[in-house]
XYZ file of C-alpha atoms in Angstrom:
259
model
C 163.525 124.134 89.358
C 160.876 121.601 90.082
C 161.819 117.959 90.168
C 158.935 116.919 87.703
C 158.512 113.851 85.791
C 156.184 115.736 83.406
C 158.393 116.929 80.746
C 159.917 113.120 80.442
C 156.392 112.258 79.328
C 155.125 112.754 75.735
C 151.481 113.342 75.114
C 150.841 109.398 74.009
C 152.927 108.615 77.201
C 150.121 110.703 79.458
C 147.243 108.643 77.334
C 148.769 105.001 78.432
C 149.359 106.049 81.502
C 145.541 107.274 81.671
C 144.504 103.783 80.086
C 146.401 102.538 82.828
C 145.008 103.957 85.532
C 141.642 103.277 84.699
C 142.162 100.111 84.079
C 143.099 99.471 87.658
C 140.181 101.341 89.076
C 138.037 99.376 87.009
C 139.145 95.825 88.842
C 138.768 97.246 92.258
C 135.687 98.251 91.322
C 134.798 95.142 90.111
C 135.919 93.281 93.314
C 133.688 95.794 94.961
C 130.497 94.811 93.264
C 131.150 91.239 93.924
C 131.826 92.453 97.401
C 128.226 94.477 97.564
C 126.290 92.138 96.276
C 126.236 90.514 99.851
C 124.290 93.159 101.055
C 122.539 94.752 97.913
C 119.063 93.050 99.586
C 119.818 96.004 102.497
C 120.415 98.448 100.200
C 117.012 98.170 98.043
C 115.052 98.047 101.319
C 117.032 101.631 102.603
C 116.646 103.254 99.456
C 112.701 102.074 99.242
C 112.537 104.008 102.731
C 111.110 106.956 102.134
C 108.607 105.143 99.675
C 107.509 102.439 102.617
C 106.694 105.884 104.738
C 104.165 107.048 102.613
C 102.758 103.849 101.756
C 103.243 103.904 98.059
C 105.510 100.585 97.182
C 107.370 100.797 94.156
C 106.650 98.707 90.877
C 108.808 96.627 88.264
C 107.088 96.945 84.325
C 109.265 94.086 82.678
C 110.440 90.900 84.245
C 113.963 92.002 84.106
C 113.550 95.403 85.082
C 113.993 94.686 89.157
C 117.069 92.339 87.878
C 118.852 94.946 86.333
C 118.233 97.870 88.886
C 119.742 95.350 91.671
C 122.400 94.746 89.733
C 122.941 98.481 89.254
C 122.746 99.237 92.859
C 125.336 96.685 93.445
C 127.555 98.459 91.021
C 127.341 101.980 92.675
C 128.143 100.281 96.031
C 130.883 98.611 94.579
C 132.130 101.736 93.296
C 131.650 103.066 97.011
C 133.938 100.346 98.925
C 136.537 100.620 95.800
C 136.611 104.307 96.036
C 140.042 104.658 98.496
C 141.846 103.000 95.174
C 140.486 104.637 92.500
C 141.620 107.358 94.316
C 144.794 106.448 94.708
C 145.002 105.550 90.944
C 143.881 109.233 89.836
C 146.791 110.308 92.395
C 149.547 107.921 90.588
C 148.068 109.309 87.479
C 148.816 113.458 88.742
C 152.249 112.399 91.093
C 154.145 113.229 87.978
C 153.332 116.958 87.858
C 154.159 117.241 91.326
C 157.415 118.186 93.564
C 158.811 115.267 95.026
C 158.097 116.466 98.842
C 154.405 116.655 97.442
C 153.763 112.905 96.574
C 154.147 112.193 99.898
C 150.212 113.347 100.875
C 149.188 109.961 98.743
C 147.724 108.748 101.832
C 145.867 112.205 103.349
C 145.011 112.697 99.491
C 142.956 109.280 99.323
C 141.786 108.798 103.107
C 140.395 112.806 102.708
C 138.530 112.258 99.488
C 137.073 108.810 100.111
C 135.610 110.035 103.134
C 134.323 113.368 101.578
C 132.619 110.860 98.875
C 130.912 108.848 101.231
C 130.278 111.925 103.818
C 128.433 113.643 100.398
C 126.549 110.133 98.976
C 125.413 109.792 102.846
C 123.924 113.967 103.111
C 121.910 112.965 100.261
C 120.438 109.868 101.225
C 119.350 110.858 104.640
C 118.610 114.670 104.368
C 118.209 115.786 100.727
C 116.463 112.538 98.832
C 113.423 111.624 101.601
C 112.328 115.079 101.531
C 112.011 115.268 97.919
C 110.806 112.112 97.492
C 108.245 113.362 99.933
C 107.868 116.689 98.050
C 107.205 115.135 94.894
C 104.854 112.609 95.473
C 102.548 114.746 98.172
C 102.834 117.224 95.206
C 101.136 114.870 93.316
C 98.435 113.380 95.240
C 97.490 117.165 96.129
C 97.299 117.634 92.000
C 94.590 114.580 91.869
C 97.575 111.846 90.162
C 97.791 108.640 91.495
C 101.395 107.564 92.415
C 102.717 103.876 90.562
C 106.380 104.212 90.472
C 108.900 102.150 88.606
C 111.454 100.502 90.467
C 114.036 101.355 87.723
C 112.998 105.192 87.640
C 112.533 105.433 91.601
C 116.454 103.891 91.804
C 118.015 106.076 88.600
C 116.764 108.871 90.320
C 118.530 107.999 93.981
C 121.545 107.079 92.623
C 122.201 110.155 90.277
C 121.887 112.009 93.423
C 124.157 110.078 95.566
C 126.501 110.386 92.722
C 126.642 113.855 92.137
C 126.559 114.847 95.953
C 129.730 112.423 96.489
C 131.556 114.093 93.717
C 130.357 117.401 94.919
C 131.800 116.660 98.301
C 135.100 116.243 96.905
C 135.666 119.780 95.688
C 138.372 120.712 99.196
C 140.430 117.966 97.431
C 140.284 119.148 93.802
C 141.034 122.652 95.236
C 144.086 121.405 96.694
C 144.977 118.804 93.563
C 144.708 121.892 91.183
C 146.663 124.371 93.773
C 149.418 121.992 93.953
C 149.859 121.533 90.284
C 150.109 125.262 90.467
C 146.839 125.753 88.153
C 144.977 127.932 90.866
C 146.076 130.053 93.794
C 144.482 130.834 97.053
C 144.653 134.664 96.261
C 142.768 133.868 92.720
C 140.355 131.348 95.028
C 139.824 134.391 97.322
C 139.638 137.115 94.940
C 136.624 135.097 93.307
C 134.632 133.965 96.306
C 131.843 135.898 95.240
C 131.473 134.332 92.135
C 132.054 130.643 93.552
C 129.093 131.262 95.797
C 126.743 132.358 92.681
C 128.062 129.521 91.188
C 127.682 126.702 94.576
C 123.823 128.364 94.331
C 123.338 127.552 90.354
C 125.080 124.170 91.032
C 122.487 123.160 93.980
C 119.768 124.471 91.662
C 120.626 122.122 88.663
C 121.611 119.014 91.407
C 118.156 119.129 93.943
C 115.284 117.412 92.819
C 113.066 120.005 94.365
C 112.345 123.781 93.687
C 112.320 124.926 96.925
C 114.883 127.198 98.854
C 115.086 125.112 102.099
C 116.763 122.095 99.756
C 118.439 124.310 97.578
C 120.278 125.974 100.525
C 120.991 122.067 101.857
C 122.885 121.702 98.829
C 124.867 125.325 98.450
C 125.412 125.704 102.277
C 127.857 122.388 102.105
C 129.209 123.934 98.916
C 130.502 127.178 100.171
C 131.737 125.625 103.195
C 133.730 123.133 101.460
C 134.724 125.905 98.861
C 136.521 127.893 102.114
C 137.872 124.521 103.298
C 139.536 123.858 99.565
C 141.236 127.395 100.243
C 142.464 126.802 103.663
C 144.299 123.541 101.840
C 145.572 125.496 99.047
C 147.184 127.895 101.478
C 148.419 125.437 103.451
C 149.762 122.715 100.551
C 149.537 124.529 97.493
C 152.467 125.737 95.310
C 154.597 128.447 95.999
C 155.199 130.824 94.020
C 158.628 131.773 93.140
C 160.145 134.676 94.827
C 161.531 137.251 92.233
C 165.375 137.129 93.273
C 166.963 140.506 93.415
C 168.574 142.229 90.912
C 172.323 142.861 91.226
C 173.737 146.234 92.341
C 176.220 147.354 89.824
C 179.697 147.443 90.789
C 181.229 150.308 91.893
C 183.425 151.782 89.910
C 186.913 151.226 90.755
C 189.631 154.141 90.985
C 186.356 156.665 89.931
C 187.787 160.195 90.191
C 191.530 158.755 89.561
C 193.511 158.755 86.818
């Protein structure tokens, strides 16, 4: 029987513990957007890269708009360098549901998935966002339109990308998370591979700025590759499932044939 603290918990106990939890991913974070505001000024220059290439400088249309999008890029960095514990803290939240011998891969758990977060923020600043940026604003100069982008736009637009790559990038480790809890199985993960890939292609189609394949594939390529990863981990840490134990042999009967 599995050593669980799960059933000990009642369903208010799982919502403080939540409250809990993010709680103390909120500080870290907040230490980590004190901690990024030291280099925020490098930051805004990276991101206004692809911009400075093709000469079109970005623009702020209220005097608090450049304020507030510096501040805001502070705040995703923070969240960045405070990843490793919030990480940690959505592990202390799931440790519960798991074997005891399980809550030992704390450490792999957090190192693993704050790496694939930056690894995924990282593929979409330096391959996927400068060619769309590039994309989109050649495709409008070609149309006649002349570019005058809003700092606050121009920085929403990076960072929702950065965002959704680095969670994107952490699907090996939800595989795993969800196999241990015993919610999915490599066989099912297997079985359904087909259907993952349809469904890494619809995800790069909703997440890539741009229409075209070449990006598109960028985006599912990763996906599916990191999809076959997340098995490999399930099959390697995921539950086991129980072996049916065998059913007794009836006894023979004694003195048969006697009277």
């Amino acid at each position: 029987m599995a050593e669980t603290d799960d059933a000990k918990m009642s369903f208010f106990d799982h919502l403080a513990e939540l409250r809990t939890r993010i709680v103390w991913s909120l500080v870290p974070a907040g230490i980590g957007l004190v901690i990024a505001l030291y280099f925020t000024d490098r930051i805004m220059v990276f991101l206004q890269r692809p911009l400075a290439k093709l000469k079109t400088p970005p623009v702020f249309l209220t005097p608090t708009e450049y304020f507030w999008t510096y501040m805001k890029v502070a705040m995703i960095a923070g969240l960045f360098v405070a990843m490793p514990v919030v990480l940690w803290n959505v592990w202390a939240f799931v440790a519960p549901g798991l074997h005891k011998h399980e809550r030992k891969y704390a450490a792999p758990f957090v190192i693993i998935g704050s790496f694939l977060f930056i690894l995924g923020g990282a593929f979409a600043l330096l391959v996927v966002i400068p060619f769309a940026v590039q994309f989109l604003i050649n495709f409008g100069v070609e149309k006649g339109a002349q570019p005058m982008i809003s700092i606050a736009s121009y920085t929403d637009f990076i960072l929702k990308f950065t965002l959704a790559f680095g969670l994107v990038f952490e699907l090996p480790v939800i595989i795993t998370l969800l196999s241990m809890l015993g919610i999915v199985t490599p066989q099912f993960l297997s079985k359904n591979r087909k259907y993952a890939i349809l469904i890494n292609f619809i995800i790069a189609a909703v997440l890539t700025p741009t229409p075209d394949a070449i990006n598109q594939s960028l985006m599912a390529g990763p996906l599916i590759i990191l999809y076959e990863v997340g098995i490999i981990a399930a099959r390697i840490f995921g539950k086991r499932a129980a072996k049916p134990s065998a059913a007794p042999e009836p006894a023979a009967a004694d003195g048969a044939g006697t009277a």
